[in-house]
């Protein structure tokens, strides 16, 4: 049996403004850096064993991983497969807009020149297949994004419906544990 932890990056100013970040490289806010620090302290306080951290190369996730890494004393590495989805024409728009909410229900929709959720899930499933088949015994923390969180949750939760997939959300620096 193995374990993978997943967290969403710390808060960004765009999160506060309800703007879709996607591939836009937005930095953490001061609250986001505090989120990451609190997460690292929680991992220490609860004696959660982690051997390494894999993170999206986007600044908000990378910075979160770096802060947690420094607190818990384990290395972090960029993992390109954890990058957030390209939200195409919706990058930088409000995530509460009716057009986006309708488009999000179509998981094969690439949002113009973006990446469909089905492609994101394929990418993340490939990564998780590799990690769950790894016989090294390493316990990893993955640091990614909300769109990636949906794919991770659906990988480990076979009961997740399409509506559940679309509506699934993680708070910034929320920590989820997946045993396999």
Short mmCIF file of N, CA, C and O in Angstrom, two decimals, residues 31-162:
data_model
loop_
_atom_site.label_atom_id
_atom_site.label_comp_id
_atom_site.label_asym_id
_atom_site.label_seq_id
_atom_site.Cartn_x
_atom_site.Cartn_y
_atom_site.Cartn_z
N UNK A 31 -1.32 36.37 1.75
CA UNK A 31 -2.14 35.31 2.37
C UNK A 31 -1.73 33.94 1.84
O UNK A 31 -1.72 32.96 2.59
N UNK A 32 -1.41 33.85 0.56
CA UNK A 32 -0.99 32.59 -0.04
C UNK A 32 0.30 32.07 0.54
O UNK A 32 0.45 30.86 0.78
N UNK A 33 1.24 32.97 0.79
CA UNK A 33 2.49 32.55 1.43
C UNK A 33 2.22 32.08 2.86
O UNK A 33 2.81 31.10 3.33
N UNK A 34 1.30 32.76 3.54
CA UNK A 34 0.91 32.32 4.89
C UNK A 34 0.19 30.98 4.84
O UNK A 34 0.38 30.14 5.73
N UNK A 35 -0.66 30.77 3.81
CA UNK A 35 -1.32 29.47 3.62
C UNK A 35 -0.28 28.36 3.54
O UNK A 35 -0.42 27.31 4.18
N UNK A 36 0.74 28.57 2.72
CA UNK A 36 1.79 27.56 2.53
C UNK A 36 2.55 27.30 3.83
O UNK A 36 2.85 26.16 4.18
N UNK A 37 2.85 28.37 4.54
CA UNK A 37 3.54 28.23 5.82
C UNK A 37 2.69 27.42 6.79
O UNK A 37 3.19 26.52 7.48
N UNK A 38 1.41 27.74 6.87
CA UNK A 38 0.49 27.01 7.75
C UNK A 38 0.42 25.54 7.37
O UNK A 38 0.39 24.66 8.25
N UNK A 39 0.40 25.26 6.07
CA UNK A 39 0.38 23.87 5.61
C UNK A 39 1.65 23.14 6.06
O UNK A 39 1.58 22.02 6.58
N UNK A 40 2.80 23.73 5.86
CA UNK A 40 4.05 23.13 6.29
C UNK A 40 4.06 22.85 7.79
O UNK A 40 4.47 21.77 8.24
N UNK A 41 3.58 23.82 8.56
CA UNK A 41 3.51 23.65 10.02
C UNK A 41 2.55 22.54 10.40
O UNK A 41 2.80 21.78 11.35
N UNK A 42 1.44 22.42 9.68
CA UNK A 42 0.48 21.34 9.94
C UNK A 42 1.13 19.97 9.69
O UNK A 42 0.94 19.04 10.47
N UNK A 43 1.86 19.86 8.59
CA UNK A 43 2.53 18.60 8.27
C UNK A 43 3.50 18.22 9.39
O UNK A 43 3.54 17.06 9.81
N UNK A 44 4.25 19.19 9.89
CA UNK A 44 5.15 18.92 11.02
C UNK A 44 4.39 18.57 12.29
O UNK A 44 4.71 17.57 12.96
N UNK A 45 3.41 19.38 12.63
CA UNK A 45 2.65 19.19 13.87
C UNK A 45 1.95 17.83 13.91
O UNK A 45 1.94 17.15 14.93
N UNK A 46 1.38 17.43 12.76
CA UNK A 46 0.66 16.16 12.69
C UNK A 46 1.57 14.99 12.35
O UNK A 46 1.09 13.87 12.18
N UNK A 47 2.86 15.27 12.24
CA UNK A 47 3.87 14.24 11.96
C UNK A 47 3.51 13.43 10.70
O UNK A 47 3.60 12.21 10.67
N UNK A 48 3.10 14.16 9.67
CA UNK A 48 2.78 13.54 8.38
C UNK A 48 4.10 13.29 7.65
O UNK A 48 4.84 14.23 7.39
N UNK A 49 4.37 12.04 7.36
CA UNK A 49 5.63 11.69 6.69
C UNK A 49 5.50 11.93 5.19
O UNK A 49 4.59 11.43 4.54
N UNK A 50 6.44 12.69 4.66
CA UNK A 50 6.53 12.95 3.22
C UNK A 50 8.00 12.82 2.84
O UNK A 50 8.88 13.36 3.52
N UNK A 51 8.26 12.10 1.75
CA UNK A 51 9.64 11.92 1.29
C UNK A 51 10.06 12.98 0.28
O UNK A 51 11.23 13.37 0.25
N UNK A 52 9.12 13.41 -0.55
CA UNK A 52 9.43 14.44 -1.53
C UNK A 52 8.16 15.13 -1.99
O UNK A 52 7.06 14.62 -1.83
N UNK A 53 8.36 16.32 -2.55
CA UNK A 53 7.25 17.13 -3.05
C UNK A 53 7.43 17.28 -4.56
O UNK A 53 8.52 17.62 -5.02
N UNK A 54 6.36 17.02 -5.29
CA UNK A 54 6.32 17.26 -6.74
C UNK A 54 5.34 18.39 -6.96
O UNK A 54 4.23 18.38 -6.42
N UNK A 55 5.73 19.37 -7.78
CA UNK A 55 4.86 20.53 -7.95
C UNK A 55 4.77 20.96 -9.41
O UNK A 55 5.68 20.72 -10.20
N UNK A 56 3.69 21.63 -9.70
CA UNK A 56 3.52 22.30 -10.98
C UNK A 56 4.63 23.35 -11.10
O UNK A 56 5.00 23.99 -10.11
N UNK A 57 5.13 23.56 -12.31
CA UNK A 57 6.17 24.58 -12.48
C UNK A 57 5.64 26.02 -12.44
O UNK A 57 6.44 26.96 -12.41
N UNK A 58 4.33 26.20 -12.42
CA UNK A 58 3.79 27.56 -12.34
C UNK A 58 4.13 28.17 -10.99
O UNK A 58 4.13 27.49 -9.96
N UNK A 59 4.41 29.46 -11.00
CA UNK A 59 4.93 30.17 -9.84
C UNK A 59 4.12 29.94 -8.56
O UNK A 59 4.69 29.69 -7.50
N UNK A 60 2.80 30.00 -8.64
CA UNK A 60 1.98 29.87 -7.44
C UNK A 60 2.14 28.51 -6.78
O UNK A 60 2.15 28.40 -5.56
N UNK A 61 2.25 27.45 -7.56
CA UNK A 61 2.45 26.11 -7.01
C UNK A 61 3.90 25.90 -6.59
O UNK A 61 4.19 25.31 -5.54
N UNK A 62 4.82 26.38 -7.40
CA UNK A 62 6.24 26.23 -7.11
C UNK A 62 6.61 26.95 -5.81
O UNK A 62 7.34 26.42 -4.98
N UNK A 63 6.08 28.15 -5.65
CA UNK A 63 6.36 28.91 -4.43
C UNK A 63 5.76 28.22 -3.21
O UNK A 63 6.39 28.17 -2.14
N UNK A 64 4.55 27.67 -3.36
CA UNK A 64 3.93 26.92 -2.27
C UNK A 64 4.81 25.74 -1.89
O UNK A 64 5.09 25.51 -0.70
N UNK A 65 5.25 24.97 -2.89
CA UNK A 65 6.10 23.80 -2.64
C UNK A 65 7.40 24.20 -1.96
O UNK A 65 7.87 23.51 -1.03
N UNK A 66 8.00 25.29 -2.39
CA UNK A 66 9.27 25.74 -1.81
C UNK A 66 9.10 26.07 -0.34
O UNK A 66 9.94 25.68 0.49
N UNK A 67 8.04 26.79 0.00
CA UNK A 67 7.80 27.16 1.39
C UNK A 67 7.59 25.91 2.25
O UNK A 67 8.18 25.77 3.32
N UNK A 68 6.73 25.01 1.78
CA UNK A 68 6.47 23.77 2.52
C UNK A 68 7.76 22.95 2.65
O UNK A 68 8.08 22.43 3.73
N UNK A 69 8.51 22.86 1.56
CA UNK A 69 9.76 22.10 1.55
C UNK A 69 10.73 22.62 2.61
O UNK A 69 11.37 21.84 3.33
N UNK A 70 10.87 23.93 2.68
CA UNK A 70 11.78 24.53 3.67
C UNK A 70 11.34 24.24 5.10
O UNK A 70 12.18 24.01 5.97
N UNK A 71 10.05 24.21 5.34
CA UNK A 71 9.54 23.97 6.70
C UNK A 71 9.67 22.50 7.08
O UNK A 71 10.12 22.18 8.19
N UNK A 72 9.31 21.59 6.18
CA UNK A 72 9.31 20.16 6.53
C UNK A 72 10.65 19.48 6.24
O UNK A 72 10.87 18.35 6.68
N UNK A 73 11.52 20.14 5.50
CA UNK A 73 12.86 19.60 5.28
C UNK A 73 12.93 18.46 4.29
O UNK A 73 13.75 17.56 4.46
N UNK A 74 12.09 18.51 3.26
CA UNK A 74 12.17 17.51 2.19
C UNK A 74 12.33 18.23 0.86
O UNK A 74 11.90 19.38 0.71
N UNK A 75 12.96 17.58 -0.12
CA UNK A 75 13.17 18.25 -1.40
C UNK A 75 11.88 18.39 -2.21
O UNK A 75 10.93 17.62 -2.04
N UNK A 76 11.87 19.38 -3.09
CA UNK A 76 10.76 19.53 -4.03
C UNK A 76 11.31 19.59 -5.43
O UNK A 76 12.44 20.03 -5.67
N UNK A 77 10.50 19.10 -6.35
CA UNK A 77 10.88 19.02 -7.76
C UNK A 77 9.71 19.45 -8.62
O UNK A 77 8.55 19.14 -8.31
N UNK A 78 10.00 20.14 -9.72
CA UNK A 78 8.95 20.48 -10.68
C UNK A 78 8.53 19.23 -11.43
O UNK A 78 9.37 18.42 -11.82
N UNK A 79 7.23 19.08 -11.61
CA UNK A 79 6.66 18.00 -12.41
C UNK A 79 5.73 18.66 -13.43
O UNK A 79 4.65 19.13 -13.07
N UNK A 80 6.17 18.70 -14.68
CA UNK A 80 5.42 19.41 -15.72
C UNK A 80 4.00 18.89 -15.91
O UNK A 80 3.12 19.65 -16.32
N UNK A 81 3.75 17.63 -15.62
CA UNK A 81 2.40 17.09 -15.80
C UNK A 81 1.40 17.69 -14.81
O UNK A 81 0.19 17.61 -15.02
N UNK A 82 1.88 18.32 -13.75
CA UNK A 82 0.99 18.93 -12.75
C UNK A 82 0.58 20.36 -13.11
O UNK A 82 -0.18 20.99 -12.37
N UNK A 83 1.03 20.86 -14.24
CA UNK A 83 0.68 22.22 -14.64
C UNK A 83 -0.84 22.34 -14.81
O UNK A 83 -1.52 21.37 -15.18
N UNK A 84 -1.37 23.51 -14.48
CA UNK A 84 -2.81 23.73 -14.61
C UNK A 84 -3.22 23.66 -16.07
O UNK A 84 -2.39 23.83 -16.97
N UNK A 85 -4.49 23.42 -16.30
CA UNK A 85 -4.99 23.35 -17.68
C UNK A 85 -4.93 24.73 -18.33
O UNK A 85 -5.05 25.76 -17.66
N UNK A 86 -4.75 24.70 -19.61
CA UNK A 86 -4.83 25.91 -20.41
C UNK A 86 -6.32 26.20 -20.60
O UNK A 86 -7.03 25.42 -21.24
N UNK A 87 -6.78 27.28 -20.04
CA UNK A 87 -8.21 27.61 -20.10
C UNK A 87 -8.57 28.43 -21.33
O UNK A 87 -9.66 29.01 -21.42
N UNK A 88 -7.65 28.50 -22.29
CA UNK A 88 -7.93 29.11 -23.59
C UNK A 88 -8.52 30.50 -23.48
O UNK A 88 -7.99 31.36 -22.77
N UNK A 89 -9.63 30.68 -24.15
CA UNK A 89 -10.25 32.02 -24.21
C UNK A 89 -10.75 32.52 -22.86
O UNK A 89 -11.06 33.70 -22.71
N UNK A 90 -10.80 31.65 -21.86
CA UNK A 90 -11.29 32.07 -20.55
C UNK A 90 -10.19 32.52 -19.58
O UNK A 90 -10.49 33.01 -18.49
N UNK A 91 -8.94 32.40 -19.99
CA UNK A 91 -7.84 32.85 -19.12
C UNK A 91 -8.06 34.32 -18.76
O UNK A 91 -8.30 35.15 -19.63
N UNK A 92 -7.98 34.62 -17.47
CA UNK A 92 -8.10 36.00 -17.00
C UNK A 92 -9.52 36.51 -16.86
O UNK A 92 -9.72 37.63 -16.41
N UNK A 93 -10.52 35.69 -17.23
CA UNK A 93 -11.92 36.11 -17.09
C UNK A 93 -12.47 35.63 -15.75
O UNK A 93 -11.83 34.85 -15.05
N UNK A 94 -13.66 36.04 -15.43
CA UNK A 94 -14.27 35.64 -14.16
C UNK A 94 -14.72 34.18 -14.20
O UNK A 94 -15.36 33.74 -15.16
N UNK A 95 -14.41 33.46 -13.12
CA UNK A 95 -14.84 32.05 -13.06
C UNK A 95 -16.31 31.91 -12.67
O UNK A 95 -16.82 30.80 -12.58
N UNK A 96 -16.98 33.03 -12.49
CA UNK A 96 -18.40 33.03 -12.17
C UNK A 96 -19.26 33.40 -13.39
O UNK A 96 -20.49 33.43 -13.29
N UNK A 97 -18.62 33.68 -14.51
CA UNK A 97 -19.35 34.10 -15.72
C UNK A 97 -20.17 32.94 -16.27
O UNK A 97 -19.72 31.79 -16.31
N UNK A 98 -21.39 33.24 -16.71
CA UNK A 98 -22.29 32.21 -17.22
C UNK A 98 -21.69 31.42 -18.37
O UNK A 98 -21.84 30.20 -18.44
N UNK A 99 -20.99 32.10 -19.29
CA UNK A 99 -20.40 31.41 -20.44
C UNK A 99 -19.37 30.37 -19.99
O UNK A 99 -19.33 29.25 -20.49
N UNK A 100 -18.54 30.74 -19.01
CA UNK A 100 -17.54 29.80 -18.50
C UNK A 100 -18.21 28.64 -17.78
O UNK A 100 -17.83 27.47 -17.97
N UNK A 101 -19.19 28.93 -16.94
CA UNK A 101 -19.86 27.87 -16.19
C UNK A 101 -20.55 26.87 -17.12
O UNK A 101 -20.51 25.66 -16.88
N UNK A 102 -21.12 27.36 -18.21
CA UNK A 102 -21.75 26.46 -19.19
C UNK A 102 -20.68 25.64 -19.92
O UNK A 102 -20.84 24.43 -20.12
N UNK A 103 -19.58 26.27 -20.31
CA UNK A 103 -18.51 25.57 -21.03
C UNK A 103 -17.87 24.52 -20.14
O UNK A 103 -17.47 23.45 -20.62
N UNK A 104 -17.76 24.79 -18.86
CA UNK A 104 -17.11 23.85 -17.95
C UNK A 104 -17.88 22.53 -17.84
O UNK A 104 -17.29 21.50 -17.54
N UNK A 105 -19.16 22.56 -18.10
CA UNK A 105 -19.97 21.33 -18.04
C UNK A 105 -19.69 20.41 -19.22
O UNK A 105 -20.12 19.27 -19.22
N UNK A 106 -18.97 20.90 -20.20
CA UNK A 106 -18.61 20.10 -21.38
C UNK A 106 -17.15 19.70 -21.21
O UNK A 106 -16.25 20.41 -21.66
N UNK A 107 -16.90 18.54 -20.60
CA UNK A 107 -15.53 18.18 -20.22
C UNK A 107 -14.61 17.89 -21.41
O UNK A 107 -13.41 17.81 -21.24
N UNK A 108 -15.19 17.79 -22.60
CA UNK A 108 -14.35 17.61 -23.80
C UNK A 108 -14.06 18.94 -24.49
O UNK A 108 -13.33 18.99 -25.47
N UNK A 109 -14.59 20.04 -23.96
CA UNK A 109 -14.45 21.37 -24.54
C UNK A 109 -13.06 21.94 -24.26
O UNK A 109 -12.68 22.08 -23.10
N UNK A 110 -12.29 22.29 -25.31
CA UNK A 110 -10.96 22.86 -25.07
C UNK A 110 -10.96 24.39 -24.93
O UNK A 110 -9.89 25.00 -24.92
N UNK A 111 -12.13 24.99 -24.81
CA UNK A 111 -12.22 26.45 -24.61
C UNK A 111 -11.49 27.22 -25.69
O UNK A 111 -10.67 28.10 -25.41
N UNK A 112 -11.74 26.87 -26.92
CA UNK A 112 -11.05 27.52 -28.03
C UNK A 112 -9.69 26.88 -28.23
O UNK A 112 -9.58 25.76 -28.67
N UNK A 113 -8.65 27.59 -27.82
CA UNK A 113 -7.29 27.09 -28.01
C UNK A 113 -6.69 26.50 -26.73
O UNK A 113 -5.48 26.43 -26.58
N UNK A 114 -7.55 26.06 -25.80
CA UNK A 114 -7.08 25.56 -24.51
C UNK A 114 -6.99 24.04 -24.45
O UNK A 114 -6.75 23.38 -25.47
N UNK A 115 -7.20 23.52 -23.26
CA UNK A 115 -7.09 22.09 -23.00
C UNK A 115 -8.37 21.61 -22.34
O UNK A 115 -8.81 22.19 -21.35
N UNK A 116 -8.96 20.57 -22.87
CA UNK A 116 -10.20 20.05 -22.28
C UNK A 116 -9.90 19.35 -20.96
O UNK A 116 -8.77 18.90 -20.71
N UNK A 117 -10.91 19.24 -20.12
CA UNK A 117 -10.75 18.55 -18.84
C UNK A 117 -10.45 17.07 -19.07
O UNK A 117 -9.74 16.46 -18.28
N UNK A 118 -10.96 16.50 -20.13
CA UNK A 118 -10.68 15.09 -20.41
C UNK A 118 -9.19 14.89 -20.71
O UNK A 118 -8.58 13.91 -20.30
N UNK A 119 -8.58 15.85 -21.41
CA UNK A 119 -7.14 15.78 -21.67
C UNK A 119 -6.33 15.99 -20.38
O UNK A 119 -5.31 15.34 -20.18
N UNK A 120 -6.79 16.91 -19.54
CA UNK A 120 -6.13 17.12 -18.25
C UNK A 120 -6.18 15.83 -17.44
O UNK A 120 -5.16 15.39 -16.89
N UNK A 121 -7.35 15.21 -17.38
CA UNK A 121 -7.49 13.96 -16.63
C UNK A 121 -6.56 12.89 -17.19
O UNK A 121 -5.90 12.17 -16.42
N UNK A 122 -6.47 12.79 -18.51
CA UNK A 122 -5.56 11.81 -19.12
C UNK A 122 -4.12 12.05 -18.66
O UNK A 122 -3.41 11.12 -18.28
N UNK A 123 -3.71 13.30 -18.70
CA UNK A 123 -2.35 13.68 -18.30
C UNK A 123 -2.09 13.32 -16.84
O UNK A 123 -1.05 12.73 -16.49
N UNK A 124 -3.04 13.66 -15.97
CA UNK A 124 -2.86 13.39 -14.54
C UNK A 124 -2.96 11.90 -14.25
O UNK A 124 -2.21 11.36 -13.43
N UNK A 125 -3.86 11.20 -14.93
CA UNK A 125 -3.95 9.74 -14.75
C UNK A 125 -2.63 9.07 -15.14
O UNK A 125 -2.19 8.13 -14.46
N UNK A 126 -2.00 9.53 -16.20
CA UNK A 126 -0.70 8.97 -16.60
C UNK A 126 0.34 9.17 -15.50
O UNK A 126 1.10 8.26 -15.18
N UNK A 127 0.36 10.37 -14.92
CA UNK A 127 1.28 10.65 -13.82
C UNK A 127 0.97 9.76 -12.62
O UNK A 127 1.87 9.14 -12.04
N UNK A 128 -0.30 9.68 -12.24
CA UNK A 128 -0.67 8.90 -11.07
C UNK A 128 -0.44 7.40 -11.30
O UNK A 128 -0.05 6.69 -10.36
N UNK A 129 -0.67 6.94 -12.51
CA UNK A 129 -0.33 5.54 -12.83
C UNK A 129 1.15 5.29 -12.57
O UNK A 129 1.52 4.28 -11.96
N UNK A 130 1.99 6.19 -13.03
CA UNK A 130 3.44 6.05 -12.83
C UNK A 130 3.79 6.06 -11.35
O UNK A 130 4.56 5.22 -10.86
N UNK A 131 3.21 6.99 -10.59
CA UNK A 131 3.54 7.11 -9.17
C UNK A 131 3.01 5.95 -8.35
O UNK A 131 3.67 5.49 -7.41
N UNK A 132 1.81 5.46 -8.67
CA UNK A 132 1.25 4.36 -7.89
C UNK A 132 1.89 3.03 -8.23
O UNK A 132 1.80 2.08 -7.45
N UNK A 133 2.56 2.94 -9.35
CA UNK A 133 3.28 1.71 -9.73
C UNK A 133 4.74 1.73 -9.28
O UNK A 133 5.42 0.72 -9.35
N UNK A 134 5.18 2.89 -8.84
CA UNK A 134 6.56 3.06 -8.38
C UNK A 134 6.76 2.22 -7.11
O UNK A 134 6.00 2.35 -6.16
N UNK A 135 7.76 1.40 -7.09
CA UNK A 135 8.01 0.53 -5.95
C UNK A 135 9.02 1.09 -4.96
O UNK A 135 9.54 0.36 -4.13
N UNK A 136 9.29 2.39 -5.06
CA UNK A 136 10.30 3.00 -4.18
C UNK A 136 9.80 3.16 -2.74
O UNK A 136 10.60 3.33 -1.83
N UNK A 137 8.48 3.13 -2.55
CA UNK A 137 7.92 3.33 -1.23
C UNK A 137 7.85 4.78 -0.80
O UNK A 137 7.47 5.10 0.33
N UNK A 138 8.20 5.70 -1.70
CA UNK A 138 8.18 7.13 -1.36
C UNK A 138 6.75 7.63 -1.18
O UNK A 138 5.86 7.29 -1.96
N UNK A 139 6.59 8.46 -0.17
CA UNK A 139 5.32 9.16 0.04
C UNK A 139 5.52 10.56 -0.49
O UNK A 139 6.46 11.27 -0.10
N UNK A 140 4.64 10.95 -1.40
CA UNK A 140 4.81 12.23 -2.10
C UNK A 140 3.65 13.18 -1.81
O UNK A 140 2.51 12.76 -1.68
N UNK A 141 4.01 14.44 -1.76
CA UNK A 141 3.02 15.52 -1.74
C UNK A 141 3.04 16.14 -3.12
O UNK A 141 4.10 16.58 -3.59
N UNK A 142 1.89 16.17 -3.77
CA UNK A 142 1.75 16.83 -5.07
C UNK A 142 1.15 18.21 -4.82
O UNK A 142 0.15 18.34 -4.12
N UNK A 143 1.75 19.22 -5.40
CA UNK A 143 1.26 20.60 -5.26
C UNK A 143 0.81 21.06 -6.64
O UNK A 143 1.62 21.16 -7.56
N UNK A 144 -0.49 21.30 -6.77
CA UNK A 144 -1.03 21.66 -8.07
C UNK A 144 -2.10 22.72 -7.98
O UNK A 144 -2.02 23.65 -7.16
N UNK A 145 -3.13 22.53 -8.77
CA UNK A 145 -4.15 23.54 -9.01
C UNK A 145 -5.53 22.90 -8.88
O UNK A 145 -5.66 21.68 -8.85
N UNK A 146 -6.56 23.73 -8.85
CA UNK A 146 -7.91 23.21 -8.67
C UNK A 146 -8.33 22.30 -9.83
O UNK A 146 -8.96 21.27 -9.60
N UNK A 147 -7.99 22.66 -11.06
CA UNK A 147 -8.33 21.79 -12.19
C UNK A 147 -7.63 20.44 -12.09
O UNK A 147 -8.19 19.40 -12.45
N UNK A 148 -6.42 20.45 -11.58
CA UNK A 148 -5.66 19.21 -11.38
C UNK A 148 -6.26 18.42 -10.23
O UNK A 148 -6.34 17.19 -10.27
N UNK A 149 -6.73 19.11 -9.20
CA UNK A 149 -7.35 18.46 -8.04
C UNK A 149 -8.54 17.61 -8.47
O UNK A 149 -8.76 16.52 -7.95
N UNK A 150 -9.32 18.11 -9.43
CA UNK A 150 -10.47 17.34 -9.93
C UNK A 150 -10.02 16.00 -10.51
O UNK A 150 -10.64 14.97 -10.26
N UNK A 151 -8.97 16.05 -11.31
CA UNK A 151 -8.48 14.82 -11.94
C UNK A 151 -7.91 13.86 -10.89
O UNK A 151 -8.15 12.65 -10.96
N UNK A 152 -7.19 14.38 -9.90
CA UNK A 152 -6.65 13.54 -8.84
C UNK A 152 -7.79 12.89 -8.06
O UNK A 152 -7.78 11.68 -7.81
N UNK A 153 -8.77 13.68 -7.69
CA UNK A 153 -9.92 13.16 -6.94
C UNK A 153 -10.64 12.08 -7.74
O UNK A 153 -11.00 11.02 -7.20
N UNK A 154 -10.84 12.31 -9.02
CA UNK A 154 -11.56 11.32 -9.84
C UNK A 154 -10.73 10.05 -10.02
O UNK A 154 -11.29 8.96 -10.12
N UNK A 155 -9.42 10.15 -10.05
CA UNK A 155 -8.54 8.99 -10.17
C UNK A 155 -8.72 8.06 -8.97
O UNK A 155 -8.82 6.84 -9.12
N UNK A 156 -8.74 8.64 -7.78
CA UNK A 156 -8.81 7.84 -6.56
C UNK A 156 -10.25 7.59 -6.09
O UNK A 156 -10.47 6.71 -5.27
N UNK A 157 -11.20 8.33 -6.61
CA UNK A 157 -12.60 8.20 -6.19
C UNK A 157 -13.43 7.77 -7.39
O UNK A 157 -14.02 8.61 -8.07
N UNK A 158 -13.52 6.49 -7.60
CA UNK A 158 -14.25 5.94 -8.74
C UNK A 158 -15.74 6.21 -8.71
O UNK A 158 -16.42 6.02 -9.71
N UNK A 159 -16.24 6.68 -7.59
CA UNK A 159 -17.67 6.97 -7.45
C UNK A 159 -18.03 8.39 -7.89
O UNK A 159 -19.19 8.77 -7.90
N UNK A 160 -17.04 9.18 -8.26
CA UNK A 160 -17.28 10.58 -8.62
C UNK A 160 -18.03 10.66 -9.94
O UNK A 160 -17.60 10.12 -10.95
N UNK A 161 -19.17 11.33 -9.93
CA UNK A 161 -19.97 11.51 -11.15
C UNK A 161 -19.40 12.65 -11.98
O UNK A 161 -18.54 13.41 -11.50
N UNK A 162 -19.91 12.81 -13.18
CA UNK A 162 -19.48 13.94 -14.02
C UNK A 162 -19.82 15.25 -13.34
O UNK A 162 -18.99 16.17 -13.29
#
